[in-house]
Short mmCIF file of C-alpha atoms in Angstrom, two decimals:
data_model
loop_
_atom_site.label_atom_id
_atom_site.label_comp_id
_atom_site.label_asym_id
_atom_site.label_seq_id
_atom_site.Cartn_x
_atom_site.Cartn_y
_atom_site.Cartn_z
CA MET A 1 58.96 22.89 -17.51
CA ASN A 2 60.86 22.53 -13.75
CA GLY A 3 57.49 21.74 -12.27
CA ILE A 4 55.63 20.59 -9.31
CA HIS A 5 55.57 17.59 -10.67
CA ASP A 6 59.37 16.69 -10.48
CA LEU A 7 59.49 15.45 -7.09
CA GLY A 8 62.41 13.65 -7.71
CA GLY A 9 65.29 14.07 -4.54
CA MET A 10 63.63 16.60 -2.87
CA HIS A 11 62.65 15.97 0.91
CA GLY A 12 60.10 17.01 3.22
CA MET A 13 56.78 14.94 1.92
CA GLY A 14 57.23 13.01 4.59
CA PRO A 15 57.52 8.89 4.72
CA ALA A 16 55.94 6.50 2.70
CA VAL A 17 53.42 4.78 4.30
CA ARG A 18 51.81 1.92 3.16
CA GLU A 19 47.27 1.07 3.58
CA GLU A 20 46.85 -3.34 4.03
CA ASN A 21 44.84 -4.06 1.51
CA GLU A 22 44.20 -1.34 -0.01
CA PRO A 23 41.21 -1.23 -2.26
CA VAL A 24 41.56 -0.33 -6.30
CA PHE A 25 39.66 2.69 -5.70
CA HIS A 26 38.84 3.71 -2.52
CA HIS A 27 35.90 6.70 -3.67
CA GLU A 28 33.45 5.84 -6.21
CA TRP A 29 34.74 9.83 -7.86
CA GLU A 30 37.82 7.98 -8.67
CA ARG A 31 36.47 5.45 -10.61
CA ARG A 32 34.01 7.86 -12.64
CA ALA A 33 37.23 9.63 -12.56
CA PHE A 34 39.39 7.32 -14.26
CA ALA A 35 37.06 5.45 -16.53
CA MET A 36 36.31 9.14 -18.40
CA THR A 37 40.56 9.44 -18.13
CA LEU A 38 40.34 6.36 -20.29
CA ALA A 39 37.71 7.09 -22.12
CA ALA A 40 37.59 10.20 -23.41
CA GLY A 41 41.44 9.28 -24.47
CA SER A 42 40.20 7.29 -26.94
CA LEU A 43 38.20 9.61 -28.81
CA GLY A 44 42.59 10.67 -30.59
CA LYS A 45 42.39 14.84 -29.86
CA TRP A 46 45.34 13.87 -27.69
CA ASN A 47 48.52 11.56 -26.65
CA LEU A 48 49.51 11.38 -23.76
CA ASP A 49 52.56 12.35 -23.33
CA MET A 50 50.05 15.97 -23.67
CA SER A 51 47.79 14.25 -21.58
CA ARG A 52 50.68 14.19 -19.07
CA TYR A 53 51.23 17.85 -19.11
CA ALA A 54 47.85 18.50 -18.83
CA ARG A 55 47.97 16.88 -15.34
CA GLU A 56 52.04 18.90 -15.40
CA GLN A 57 50.52 22.20 -15.58
CA MET A 58 47.78 21.71 -12.83
CA PRO A 59 49.00 25.06 -9.21
CA PRO A 60 52.00 23.50 -8.03
CA ALA A 61 49.85 24.15 -4.60
CA GLU A 62 47.15 22.76 -5.57
CA TYR A 63 49.07 19.55 -7.20
CA LEU A 64 50.37 19.09 -3.67
CA SER A 65 47.34 19.62 -1.51
CA THR A 66 45.58 17.01 -4.09
CA SER A 67 45.47 13.11 -4.72
CA TYR A 68 46.37 11.27 -7.39
CA TYR A 69 42.45 11.01 -9.64
CA GLU A 70 41.93 14.53 -8.79
CA HIS A 71 44.98 15.46 -11.24
CA TRP A 72 43.56 13.21 -13.84
CA LEU A 73 40.87 14.86 -13.52
CA TYR A 74 42.51 18.64 -13.65
CA GLY A 75 44.16 17.24 -16.45
CA LEU A 76 40.93 15.53 -18.53
CA GLY A 77 38.62 19.01 -17.90
CA ARG A 78 41.71 21.20 -19.40
CA LEU A 79 41.80 19.26 -22.47
CA LEU A 80 38.64 18.47 -22.98
CA VAL A 81 38.57 22.41 -23.00
CA GLU A 82 41.48 23.11 -25.16
CA HIS A 83 40.59 20.84 -27.95
CA GLY A 84 37.61 22.11 -28.34
CA LEU A 85 34.52 19.47 -26.49
CA VAL A 86 33.37 20.76 -23.91
CA THR A 87 33.99 24.41 -23.47
CA ARG A 88 34.09 26.48 -19.43
CA GLU A 89 30.92 27.43 -19.63
CA GLU A 90 29.42 23.90 -19.76
CA ILE A 91 30.86 22.73 -17.36
CA GLU A 92 30.30 25.51 -14.72
CA ALA A 93 26.54 25.08 -15.92
CA ARG A 94 26.78 21.59 -15.11
CA LEU A 95 28.40 22.47 -11.78
CA ALA A 96 25.93 24.92 -11.24
CA GLY A 97 22.66 22.62 -11.46
CA LYS A 98 22.01 23.77 -15.20
CA THR A 99 21.27 21.38 -18.29
CA GLY A 100 23.71 24.42 -20.04
CA GLY A 101 21.44 25.19 -23.11
CA GLN A 102 22.97 21.35 -24.06
CA VAL A 103 19.95 18.67 -25.81
CA ARG A 104 19.92 15.72 -23.97
CA ALA A 105 21.85 13.10 -25.93
CA GLN A 106 23.51 14.65 -28.22
CA ARG A 107 25.66 12.48 -30.87
CA ALA A 108 29.52 12.51 -31.27
CA PRO A 109 31.06 14.84 -33.28
CA GLU A 110 31.33 14.12 -36.94
CA GLY A 111 34.92 11.69 -36.81
CA ILE A 112 34.73 11.41 -33.36
CA ARG A 113 34.50 7.45 -32.51
CA VAL A 114 33.54 7.38 -28.76
CA LEU A 115 34.81 3.63 -27.45
CA ARG A 116 31.87 1.32 -26.36
CA ALA A 117 31.90 -1.70 -23.88
CA ALA A 118 32.38 -3.99 -26.40
CA ASP A 119 35.57 -2.80 -27.37
CA VAL A 120 36.97 -1.91 -23.97
CA ASP A 121 38.50 -5.25 -23.11
CA GLU A 122 40.54 -4.79 -26.90
CA LEU A 123 41.49 -1.17 -26.40
CA LEU A 124 43.25 -2.64 -23.31
CA ARG A 125 44.19 -5.63 -24.87
CA ARG A 126 45.63 -3.89 -27.22
CA GLY A 127 47.31 -0.80 -25.54
CA GLY A 128 49.08 1.21 -28.11
CA SER A 129 53.10 1.11 -27.98
CA ALA A 130 55.29 4.03 -28.27
CA ARG A 131 57.48 2.22 -29.90
CA VAL A 132 58.75 2.98 -33.28
CA ALA A 133 59.33 0.87 -36.76
CA GLU A 134 61.57 3.22 -38.17
CA ASP A 135 65.55 2.15 -38.97
CA ILE A 136 67.32 4.94 -36.47
CA ARG A 137 70.90 5.18 -35.28
CA PRO A 138 71.56 4.86 -31.90
CA ARG A 139 73.98 8.03 -30.36
CA PHE A 140 74.92 5.46 -28.07
CA LYS A 141 76.12 1.96 -27.10
CA PRO A 142 75.72 -0.09 -23.78
CA GLY A 143 79.08 1.13 -21.71
CA ASP A 144 79.39 4.42 -23.66
CA ARG A 145 79.59 7.21 -20.61
CA VAL A 146 77.09 10.76 -21.17
CA VAL A 147 76.31 13.41 -19.58
CA ALA A 148 72.79 14.30 -19.12
CA ARG A 149 71.87 18.01 -20.87
CA GLU A 150 71.22 21.02 -18.63
CA ILE A 151 68.21 22.87 -20.37
CA HIS A 152 65.28 23.68 -18.43
CA PRO A 153 62.00 22.98 -21.46
CA VAL A 154 59.10 25.61 -20.06
CA GLY A 155 57.36 22.47 -22.20
CA HIS A 156 56.31 18.91 -21.20
CA THR A 157 60.07 17.03 -20.68
CA ARG A 158 60.64 13.31 -19.29
CA LEU A 159 64.57 14.00 -17.86
CA PRO A 160 64.41 14.77 -14.79
CA ARG A 161 65.87 17.85 -12.37
CA TYR A 162 67.31 15.34 -10.50
CA VAL A 163 69.92 13.86 -13.43
CA ARG A 164 70.63 17.16 -15.12
CA GLY A 165 74.43 17.55 -15.62
CA ARG A 166 75.43 14.35 -14.47
CA HIS A 167 77.34 11.93 -15.39
CA GLY A 168 75.73 8.44 -16.28
CA ALA A 169 76.92 4.67 -18.72
CA ILE A 170 74.23 3.79 -20.71
CA ASP A 171 72.80 0.58 -19.68
CA ARG A 172 70.90 -0.94 -22.47
CA ASP A 173 69.23 0.94 -25.24
CA HIS A 174 66.07 0.10 -25.45
CA GLY A 175 65.36 0.71 -29.01
CA VAL A 176 63.43 3.81 -30.80
CA PHE A 177 60.53 5.94 -28.92
CA VAL A 178 58.25 9.16 -29.95
CA PHE A 179 60.58 11.77 -28.02
CA PRO A 180 57.87 13.06 -25.98
CA ASP A 181 58.56 16.95 -25.55
CA ALA A 182 58.22 16.51 -29.16
CA HIS A 183 54.49 15.03 -28.86
CA ALA A 184 53.01 16.91 -26.26
CA MET A 185 52.99 20.37 -27.65
CA GLY A 186 52.45 18.65 -31.07
CA GLN A 187 55.15 19.14 -33.10
CA GLY A 188 55.09 15.00 -34.04
CA ARG A 189 56.85 12.08 -32.97
CA LYS A 190 60.30 12.56 -33.36
CA PRO A 191 61.67 9.27 -33.08
CA GLN A 192 64.34 8.62 -31.60
CA HIS A 193 66.98 6.31 -29.40
CA CYS A 194 65.58 5.92 -25.56
CA TYR A 195 68.62 3.98 -23.14
CA SER A 196 68.69 3.40 -19.57
CA VAL A 197 71.27 5.15 -17.78
CA ARG A 198 73.20 4.66 -14.97
CA PHE A 199 73.75 7.02 -12.52
CA ALA A 200 75.71 6.31 -9.18
CA ALA A 201 74.23 7.44 -6.17
CA ARG A 202 77.12 9.73 -5.07
CA GLU A 203 77.34 11.63 -8.82
CA LEU A 204 73.41 12.58 -7.92
CA TRP A 205 72.83 12.78 -4.50
CA GLY A 206 77.18 13.75 -3.18
CA SER A 207 79.16 11.88 -0.73
CA ASP A 208 76.78 10.83 2.10
CA ALA A 209 75.10 8.41 -0.57
CA SER A 210 75.33 4.92 -1.07
CA PRO A 211 78.91 4.08 -2.54
CA ARG A 212 76.80 0.57 -4.54
CA ASP A 213 73.12 2.10 -5.08
CA ALA A 214 72.53 3.61 -8.41
CA VAL A 215 69.76 4.81 -10.68
CA TYR A 216 68.74 4.40 -13.68
CA VAL A 217 66.41 6.70 -15.90
CA ASP A 218 65.50 6.03 -19.26
CA LEU A 219 66.27 8.78 -21.25
CA TRP A 220 66.43 9.95 -25.08
CA ASP A 221 68.91 10.35 -27.48
CA ASP A 222 68.22 13.89 -27.57
CA TYR A 223 68.32 14.51 -23.50
CA LEU A 224 72.56 13.69 -23.62
CA ASP A 225 75.60 14.78 -24.63
CA PRO A 226 78.98 12.10 -24.83
CA ALA A 227 80.42 12.49 -21.62
CA MET B 1 29.62 -8.49 -16.79
CA ALA B 2 28.10 -6.90 -13.39
CA MET B 3 25.72 -3.63 -14.95
CA THR B 4 26.38 -0.86 -11.89
CA ASP B 5 24.00 1.94 -11.42
CA PRO B 6 26.33 5.67 -11.12
CA HIS B 7 23.22 7.20 -9.38
CA HIS B 8 23.99 4.06 -6.01
CA ASP B 9 27.25 4.43 -5.00
CA HIS B 10 28.51 2.98 -1.56
CA ASP B 11 30.59 6.32 -0.88
CA GLU B 12 27.02 7.90 -1.20
CA THR B 13 25.13 6.19 0.82
CA GLN B 14 27.31 6.73 3.47
CA ARG B 15 26.63 9.70 3.59
CA ARG B 16 22.93 10.87 2.46
CA GLU B 17 22.67 8.35 5.39
CA HIS B 18 24.82 11.28 7.57
CA GLY B 19 23.16 14.19 6.16
CA ALA B 20 26.72 15.30 4.21
CA PRO B 21 26.95 16.66 1.21
CA LEU B 22 28.83 15.67 -1.35
CA SER B 23 32.90 17.18 -2.31
CA ASP B 24 33.28 19.72 -4.75
CA THR B 25 35.60 16.62 -5.94
CA GLU B 26 32.12 14.80 -6.35
CA LEU B 27 30.32 17.34 -7.71
CA ARG B 28 32.83 18.70 -10.21
CA VAL B 29 32.79 14.99 -11.41
CA LYS B 30 29.75 14.20 -11.31
CA ALA B 31 28.92 17.40 -13.72
CA LEU B 32 32.15 15.87 -16.24
CA GLU B 33 30.62 13.01 -16.73
CA SER B 34 27.22 13.84 -17.22
CA LEU B 35 27.94 16.31 -19.61
CA LEU B 36 30.47 13.80 -21.59
CA VAL B 37 27.13 11.95 -21.55
CA ASP B 38 24.71 13.94 -23.03
CA LYS B 39 27.11 15.07 -25.46
CA GLY B 40 27.76 12.14 -26.46
CA LEU B 41 31.55 11.56 -25.79
CA VAL B 42 31.21 8.61 -23.68
CA ASP B 43 28.90 5.64 -23.22
CA ARG B 44 27.88 4.76 -19.48
CA VAL B 45 28.36 1.01 -20.30
CA ALA B 46 31.39 1.64 -21.12
CA LEU B 47 32.99 3.56 -18.88
CA ASP B 48 31.63 1.19 -15.81
CA ARG B 49 33.19 -1.80 -18.11
CA LEU B 50 36.64 0.01 -17.69
CA ILE B 51 36.32 -0.11 -14.14
CA ASP B 52 35.03 -3.62 -13.80
CA THR B 53 37.66 -4.25 -15.56
CA TYR B 54 41.12 -3.47 -12.75
CA GLU B 55 39.16 -4.08 -10.00
CA THR B 56 38.47 -7.67 -10.48
CA LYS B 57 40.22 -8.55 -13.70
CA ILE B 58 43.01 -6.94 -14.07
CA GLY B 59 45.80 -6.94 -10.39
CA PRO B 60 49.57 -8.49 -9.29
CA ARG B 61 48.25 -12.01 -9.58
CA ASN B 62 49.16 -12.02 -13.61
CA GLY B 63 52.79 -10.92 -12.21
CA ALA B 64 52.95 -13.43 -9.13
CA ARG B 65 52.06 -15.98 -11.77
CA VAL B 66 54.58 -14.33 -14.25
CA VAL B 67 56.81 -14.69 -10.99
CA ALA B 68 56.06 -18.10 -10.74
CA ARG B 69 56.05 -19.22 -13.89
CA ALA B 70 60.26 -17.93 -14.74
CA TRP B 71 60.33 -19.82 -10.78
CA ALA B 72 59.42 -22.77 -12.07
CA ASP B 73 60.72 -23.09 -15.72
CA LEU B 74 64.24 -21.86 -15.78
CA GLU B 75 63.51 -21.57 -20.22
CA TYR B 76 61.03 -19.16 -19.77
CA LYS B 77 63.21 -17.00 -16.92
CA LYS B 78 65.52 -17.04 -19.28
CA ARG B 79 62.95 -15.51 -22.34
CA LEU B 80 61.20 -13.23 -20.15
CA LEU B 81 64.66 -11.73 -18.40
CA GLU B 82 65.68 -11.24 -22.56
CA ASN B 83 61.98 -9.99 -24.03
CA ALA B 84 59.49 -8.79 -21.49
CA THR B 85 57.28 -7.83 -23.68
CA ALA B 86 57.14 -11.75 -25.71
CA ALA B 87 57.52 -13.53 -21.90
CA ILE B 88 54.85 -11.99 -21.01
CA ALA B 89 52.32 -12.35 -23.67
CA GLU B 90 52.85 -15.59 -23.55
CA LEU B 91 50.67 -15.43 -20.37
CA GLY B 92 48.38 -13.58 -22.07
CA PHE B 93 49.49 -10.65 -20.61
CA THR B 94 49.61 -7.44 -22.48
CA GLY B 95 48.03 -3.90 -23.92
CA ARG B 96 48.13 -0.31 -21.83
CA GLN B 97 50.52 0.12 -19.92
CA GLY B 98 52.62 -2.37 -20.14
CA GLU B 99 53.29 -2.01 -24.65
CA ASP B 100 56.98 -2.62 -23.42
CA MET B 101 58.51 -4.28 -20.11
CA VAL B 102 62.16 -5.40 -18.90
CA VAL B 103 62.47 -7.09 -15.74
CA LEU B 104 64.89 -6.47 -13.72
CA GLU B 105 66.16 -9.90 -11.55
CA ASN B 106 67.26 -9.64 -7.65
CA THR B 107 69.71 -11.46 -6.33
CA PRO B 108 71.40 -11.63 -2.99
CA LYS B 109 73.44 -9.26 -3.83
CA VAL B 110 71.63 -7.05 -5.99
CA HIS B 111 68.15 -5.16 -5.44
CA ASN B 112 65.62 -3.25 -7.45
CA LEU B 113 63.35 -1.10 -6.79
CA VAL B 114 60.21 0.80 -9.59
CA VAL B 115 59.68 3.92 -9.43
CA CYS B 116 58.59 7.10 -11.37
CA THR B 117 59.11 10.36 -10.32
CA LEU B 118 57.65 12.63 -12.73
CA CYS B 119 54.40 11.18 -12.61
CA SER B 120 53.19 7.59 -11.64
CA CYS B 121 53.73 5.39 -14.28
CA TYR B 122 53.43 1.25 -13.18
CA PRO B 123 52.88 -1.86 -15.38
CA TRP B 124 48.80 -2.11 -15.54
CA PRO B 125 48.93 -5.42 -17.48
CA VAL B 126 50.93 -7.30 -13.98
CA LEU B 127 50.30 -4.54 -11.36
CA GLY B 128 46.54 -3.30 -11.93
CA LEU B 129 47.08 -0.08 -11.10
CA PRO B 130 49.43 1.67 -8.42
CA PRO B 131 48.54 1.79 -4.65
CA VAL B 132 48.56 5.40 -3.11
CA TRP B 133 51.28 5.37 -1.91
CA TYR B 134 53.58 4.44 -5.27
CA LYS B 135 51.13 8.08 -6.64
CA SER B 136 51.92 9.96 -3.70
CA ALA B 137 54.73 12.63 -2.88
CA PRO B 138 56.57 11.26 0.41
CA TYR B 139 58.54 7.80 -1.71
CA ARG B 140 58.61 9.74 -5.89
CA SER B 141 60.33 12.28 -4.27
CA ARG B 142 62.98 10.05 -1.59
CA ALA B 143 62.19 6.57 -3.74
CA VAL B 144 65.72 7.80 -5.91
CA ILE B 145 67.95 10.42 -3.36
CA ASP B 146 66.65 7.52 0.11
CA PRO B 147 65.92 4.52 -1.24
CA ARG B 148 67.36 3.25 2.26
CA GLY B 149 65.04 5.17 4.31
CA VAL B 150 62.56 4.87 2.37
CA LEU B 151 62.75 1.10 2.56
CA ARG B 152 63.00 0.75 6.48
CA GLU B 153 59.91 2.77 5.79
CA LEU B 154 57.70 0.08 3.70
CA GLY B 155 59.02 -2.56 6.15
CA LEU B 156 62.46 -3.53 4.43
CA ASP B 157 65.99 -2.80 5.88
CA LEU B 158 69.22 -4.28 3.53
CA PRO B 159 72.14 -4.95 4.75
CA ASP B 160 74.90 -2.38 3.33
CA ASP B 161 76.51 -4.87 0.76
CA VAL B 162 73.51 -5.24 -1.19
CA GLU B 163 73.34 -2.86 -4.31
CA ILE B 164 69.93 -1.16 -4.90
CA ARG B 165 69.27 0.26 -8.21
CA VAL B 166 66.89 3.07 -8.09
CA TRP B 167 64.79 2.36 -11.44
CA ASP B 168 62.65 5.54 -12.67
CA SER B 169 60.17 5.05 -14.92
CA THR B 170 60.64 8.01 -16.99
CA ALA B 171 59.57 6.63 -20.55
CA GLU B 172 56.98 4.11 -22.26
CA VAL B 173 59.09 1.26 -20.52
CA ARG B 174 57.52 -0.41 -17.51
CA TYR B 175 59.31 -2.72 -15.54
CA LEU B 176 58.37 -5.23 -13.15
CA VAL B 177 61.16 -7.26 -10.50
CA LEU B 178 61.20 -10.69 -10.45
CA PRO B 179 62.05 -11.19 -6.18
CA GLU B 180 64.02 -14.10 -5.58
CA ARG B 181 62.72 -17.23 -4.77
CA PRO B 182 62.10 -18.09 -0.62
CA GLU B 183 64.37 -21.30 0.66
CA GLY B 184 62.29 -23.34 1.15
CA THR B 185 59.44 -23.66 -2.06
CA GLU B 186 61.13 -26.03 -3.76
CA ALA B 187 58.57 -28.39 -4.11
CA MET B 188 56.02 -25.96 -4.38
CA SER B 189 53.60 -25.69 -7.87
CA GLU B 190 53.67 -23.71 -10.05
CA GLU B 191 50.32 -21.79 -8.69
CA GLU B 192 51.45 -22.86 -5.00
CA LEU B 193 55.16 -20.56 -6.04
CA ALA B 194 52.79 -17.65 -6.82
CA ALA B 195 50.57 -17.37 -4.22
CA LEU B 196 53.89 -16.01 -1.48
CA VAL B 197 54.45 -12.85 -4.73
CA THR B 198 52.92 -10.05 -2.93
CA ARG B 199 52.90 -6.16 -5.20
CA ASP B 200 54.72 -4.78 -3.45
CA THR B 201 57.96 -7.77 -3.53
CA MET B 202 57.12 -7.25 -7.12
CA ILE B 203 58.12 -3.24 -7.09
CA GLY B 204 61.07 -4.24 -5.17
CA VAL B 205 59.91 -2.93 -1.83
CA ALA B 206 59.87 -6.30 -0.60
CA ARG B 207 61.04 -9.76 -0.52
CA VAL B 208 59.03 -12.61 -0.72
CA GLU B 209 58.39 -13.82 2.41
CA ALA B 210 59.20 -18.49 2.69
CA PRO B 211 56.10 -19.73 3.45
CA ARG B 212 55.66 -21.10 7.64
CA ARG B 213 56.23 -24.24 8.30
#
């Protein structure tokens, strides 16, 4: 979707400002929102691409006026409701100070494996690679000239607006990966090659840009045509 | 692991002392947590463990060790540039948000800079969780269109003859910058070298400073 999250190339957002000796979290609620997102994600009801897509659907004005973990919180609430783990009414009842009719200390629904403290280290150490061990032929090889497709999917995509229709060259082939546009929409993995594509700064931003500089963007086969 | 009581946190204590109410966001997080715990979907002790891991165990000191090893051991550096995921795993750093790594070497003529314009992808196993500026609109919007301006704002002024390569982390590959080793460090141990390497030098928004004599 052509959403507000696709920020590359915009002006007017103000200067980048570093906070010296920045803590990992600034508020207790950030800690809890972060950890709840990881723990709920480990239930296996949705994938990372669905998580990103959920955050991208935050209303644009709200997205720009809230912080990173507020985006996460929005996405988490949305996913929990969409996947039937909680209802909006239950959340609102809690906010109103009621238990919403819930019996305390319920057991998780059948077939759901809840993340326990003893499993946290292994979960993080293992991670979950989006690489797919399938022998799929690459459409391009390093050095090939390509053009990013001028497409505007209404669902999730990782093709930023600022490269659409622009020419570049394959820098390297990362291998076969899950295709997020399909994966986020519950349409399977659609595995294909993902490449780092080099775009000259002047190709993207015109003659005022540096003649030397370049932007490298990771793009899948389905985002590219031969140039 | 230290067990923390989620009902007794610093922010809340401060506010109670000043008589200020909880914000909407704080209330929403508390409501959601109590609901998920009561439904048996999350375990509070697991949440504490996740938080503790990223506050005390996983952070930029990990990445600094990778960089120092690469500076001290040219064979390691070769492996790191060829297969970063495997070379970083040699030091024990693997997993979530670092499953597939690529290391980018800075040279006197090429400077690499990492961003994620679409969200805030960042190599967690080696750098921990990203700082606010990395996740914020100013950096995400302008790192690709005006990298030199953004670097100047962050205190790094690069000459025109240095090529800047901006890496937009749009997929599941995570990037770590291998900064240049400063002069005057030839006699330093790997541990001393690691102490020079900051988070920002591994994102590409700073250079490693030579040690003060």
